[in-house]
Amino acid sequence: MASPYSNTPYDQVSPNESSGFLATRRPKRHISNWIKFGIPLLIAVIIAAVLGGVLGSRAHNNHSSSTSSGASTNPSATGEVAASQAASIKEAVGLFPTGTDSQYLLPIYPSTTNTAAFTTPTFNPSNNASLAWPKDPFQPSNPSPTSVRSDRPRLIAPSYKWQALPQLIQNDPYLKFWNDTIFGNATAYYPLPPVVYHMDGSSGILDNAREIKMRLKAFSYVYRMTNDTKWVDRAFLELQNAAGNGTASFGPDSQDRWNPTHFLDTAEFTAAFGYAYDWLYDAWNDTQREQIRTSMVFYGLETGLNAFSNSTTGWWADNIEGNWNCVCNGGLTVGALAILGDDTSGIAEQILGLTIDNAKSNCALAVSTDGTWAETANYWYFGTTGHAEMASSLMTATGSDYDLLSVNTNFNLTGLFHMYVTGPGSLFSYGDHGPNKFSTTANSILFYGDQFDHPEYILFQRDQHDAPEPWSMFWYDPTVAGAFWDDMPLDHFFDNQLDQWGSMRSSWTDENALYIGVKAGQLLGHQNHNDLDCGDFVIDALGTRWAGELGSGDYLSTNYFDGDTQNGDRWLYYRKRTEGQNTILVNQANQNVNAAPTIKHDTSNTTQGSSTVLDVPSNSTAFFTADLTSAYNDTTSFKRGIRMLNGRKQVLLQDDITASGSIMWRMHTNASVAIDSSGTSATLTIGDQTLQMQILNAPSGATITQGPATRFSNDPPLPPGQVDQPNPGVTVVMISLPAGTYSLQVLFNPQWSGMSASDFVTPPSVPIDSWTLTSHN
Ligand SMILES: *[C@@H]1O[C@H](CO)[C@@H](O)[C@H](O)[C@H]1NC(C)=O
Ligand SMILES: *[C@@H]1O[C@H](CO)[C@@H](O)[C@H](O)[C@H]1NC(C)=O
Ligand SMILES: *[C@@H]1O[C@H](CO)[C@@H](O)[C@H](O)[C@H]1NC(C)=O
Ligand SMILES: *[C@@H]1O[C@H](CO)[C@@H](O)[C@H](O)[C@H]1NC(C)=O
Ligand SMILES: *[C@@H]1O[C@H](CO)[C@@H](O)[C@H](O)[C@H]1NC(C)=O
Ligand SMILES: *[C@@H]1O[C@H](CO)[C@@H](O)[C@H](O)[C@H]1NC(C)=O
Ligand SMILES: *[C@@H]1O[C@H](CO)[C@@H](O)[C@H](O)[C@H]1NC(C)=O
Ligand SMILES: *[C@@H]1O[C@H](CO)[C@@H](O)[C@H](O)[C@H]1NC(C)=O
Ligand SMILES: *[C@@H]1O[C@H](CO)[C@@H](O)[C@H](O)[C@H]1NC(C)=O
Ligand SMILES: *[C@@H]1O[C@H](CO)[C@@H](O)[C@H](O)[C@H]1NC(C)=O
Ligand SMILES: *[C@@H]1O[C@H](CO)[C@@H](O)[C@H](O)[C@H]1NC(C)=O
Ligand SMILES: *[C@@H]1O[C@H](CO)[C@@H](O)[C@H](O)[C@H]1NC(C)=O
């Protein structure tokens, strides 16, 4: 049975419904064309054909080593049966999400129940070369970073994988779709002129580097799949351009062409050259190889070697547990591995002697004990891409990851972080959003899912818009089966002191689901990518985001990254200030950078089942509360709590506060806001969806007001000549109260279709200290 607020759900997709359902279910949405096939979904047929066959086949024993046809002496017949049944289900279901939300680029899941296909995430090991990767024949007994496999490619995609790939593509709709997409992308890049040098200041030439890397990966991939040397020639054009040998000049000058003072750029160019050198190794002639190497060594590896003893270019190597360390060590490692043995200067060996240990003691520790990436949800992409590329390249080239994957025993939780920080609207995108992504994706969790035995990471990511690119082709384990949402708890709380955040939702597969992301956490220790945002939250419902984030300021602003002290200039910019967050302000002042909140939370532990339609029990709930007193001056006590109500159809946000300074509740929204005449409730509208918010038990004089997302006129001034970014379309909803003691309760009622006014509940008033799972029934 469907939840009352989902769109006309139906339990099964039949072939004749499948072509039209997107249009009828999502009349307001433009379905972008990243997925145009994958239909029909012959699910009814499949259930009949294979029911029972895959049910209960949950065991996942050592999948990565049992796929070798040579090594496996006693292949389990039932294992093979399960694998082949899973393969036929996969073929028949096809590419499961059949469209994507054009605004948020998240997959749209059809409403269906398929207890044959959507079982517990698992791997179905197989010896059938059409269904599973063979075992890597290169298994050195004493791996060493400078001892590489003898065949090419050596980075990420060894030749045994290229040989297996065409057959795997034939039997996996995801691989097939990604292969087609990469061909399409490479074809689109082909006629374009080489990437034009552009120094944009705030991110240097990082966009250039990542765009070139993206293109080179695609060209190299298509060449290897076709043997058509036109792709090699086109790749060389791009390499020559980035080396300054093209028709247009490239880089700030002929010495610092890859901009080593912003070393991310240098590292990404080095990686790009490394992959192209290695993947196209057999296609280059000696002159070309030497040219690529010379440029990469001069602009990349030599500046990299210097960086390890130069704090201007190499500050990232000195105790930086964040994306910089991963990207810089990763790029240098990839470049060094690519030319190892061909370059006689010894620089590749020197680099490898530095990068691996450095990444182990820094990059690998950027994942907290709870799996959270210590910077932000967006910086997770950059950090994990650098880390995964480095670990994967070391493994394929030399036979070991040198503990990059295991030195932090909690690294395996970082896929969970990414899944829970992804709401049905978009990421809970607190803090800085970072530069453009280009070659950066979430595909690291395809790799991690395989390495850490978390099939749900793979199942989640394979449906995402950024999956199609060359890494997926080699990181994806096609023996994966089941559904990521099956048995997946709706809520998860991330408890590390540094992070302290919660994720609660009403469904994993309904783009209209209710979602709350909320955080407390410490305000130092995030590589200056965070905001002063204890108590900040986002709310998604009805396919859109109601309370949201403003994102990065201008990285070029004066002292934008000066955030280690209370008076650091970073905290002068509106988007970074507490007033730019969805939280409480006291005296219109910033929160204290040394805040040390404590949190409590609980959940009914509701999990989703096989169906994409979840019937949420009426007592299913979750809450997160934080004692934020330490974040404020002039505040005797302050606790904020947020919870799901009424079977996860409503949200209550409560602030129990005693302050000697003025209090202001703030929330940023893209909605247009209509406040009723009493001032105690407001109707928020985005498109044709509405959400009603209302102050409960309104403290005397408490009214809702609205204003622009701009700084207060009496804020301390910005550094000379600096301005805040405009926030067009954003309204701040406010509730202002004088000093005093309050329990301020705000109820959010998304206006779900099919729900009438009487279906909404008005919760009792309960002090946050007394909140339990049943306190609001
Ligand atoms: C391997 O799998 C393919 C695709 O499912 C199937 O057609 C083929 O018969 C299988 N081969 C063996 C030896 O089982
Ligand atoms: C990969 O995609 C291209 C373009 O659609 C197609 O021509 C080629 O046959 C595909 N490769 C395989 C192995 O299916
Ligand atoms: C790759 O091709 C797909 C399908 O046409 C498109 O949606 C996507 O934007 C392209 N990606 C890039 C980076 O050009
Ligand atoms: C490309 O060439 C390699 C090496 O000769 C060969 O193994 C492979 O089958 C060829 N691929 C195609 C698509 O022709
Ligand atoms: C190597 O290849 C390039 C590009 O195709 C060509 O211009 C050059 O003449 C070749 N050099 C040799 C020595 O074959
Ligand atoms: C670019 O030109 C320089 C100077 O002639 C040469 O050393 C280098 O190898 C060339 N690199 C590429 C990729 O063409
Ligand atoms: C460190 O690197 C910067 C930028 O490339 C350079 O200007 C400076 O001379 C280097 N310092 C040393 C000591 O090498
Ligand atoms: C993560 O890895 C650690 C250390 O290997 C292990 O003890 C733990 O069970 C793993 N956790 C998960 C969720 O995989
Ligand atoms: C407004 O919408 C944009 C685009 O979807 C989003 O990036 C931003 O976070 C939203 N802002 C708020 C305050 O919700
Ligand atoms: C709060 O008070 C402390 C101690 O007086 C002071 O150092 C700090 O700057 C104040 N915080 C803010 C945000 O004003
Ligand atoms: C939810 O799960 C947690 C952890 O297993 C457990 O401590 C708690 O009692 C469970 N709560 C309910 C309501 O089942
Ligand atoms: C919800 O109700 C079910 C059935 O009465 C009960 O077993 C469960 O404990 C309740 N859960 C909570 C969180 O109250």
GROMACS .gro file of N, CA and C and ligand atoms in nm, residues 34 181 185 189 214, ligand 3:
model
   29
   34TRP      N    1   1.938   1.193  -2.018
   34TRP     CA    2   2.052   1.107  -1.988
   34TRP      C    3   2.014   0.961  -1.989
  181THR      N    4   2.722   0.620  -2.330
  181THR     CA    5   2.732   0.761  -2.290
  181THR      C    6   2.875   0.813  -2.309
  185ASN      N    7   2.986   1.121  -2.526
  185ASN     CA    8   3.060   1.235  -2.472
  185ASN      C    9   3.189   1.258  -2.551
  189TYR      N   10   3.307   1.589  -2.756
  189TYR     CA   11   3.430   1.667  -2.731
  189TYR      C   12   3.519   1.673  -2.855
  214MET      N   13   3.891   1.502  -1.799
  214MET     CA   14   3.765   1.438  -1.839
  214MET      C   15   3.769   1.399  -1.986
  780LIG     C1   16   2.768   1.305  -2.157
  780LIG     O1   17   2.657   1.267  -2.233
  780LIG     C2   18   2.534   1.266  -2.164
  780LIG     C3   19   2.429   1.207  -2.254
  780LIG     O2   20   2.421   1.281  -2.370
  780LIG     C4   21   2.502   1.408  -2.121
  780LIG     O3   22   2.381   1.410  -2.049
  780LIG     C5   23   2.614   1.457  -2.033
  780LIG     O4   24   2.591   1.591  -1.999
  780LIG     C6   25   2.747   1.445  -2.104
  780LIG     N1   26   2.850   1.475  -2.008
  780LIG     C7   27   2.940   1.566  -2.033
  780LIG     C8   28   3.036   1.591  -1.922
  780LIG     O5   29   2.949   1.626  -2.137
   0.00000   0.00000   0.00000
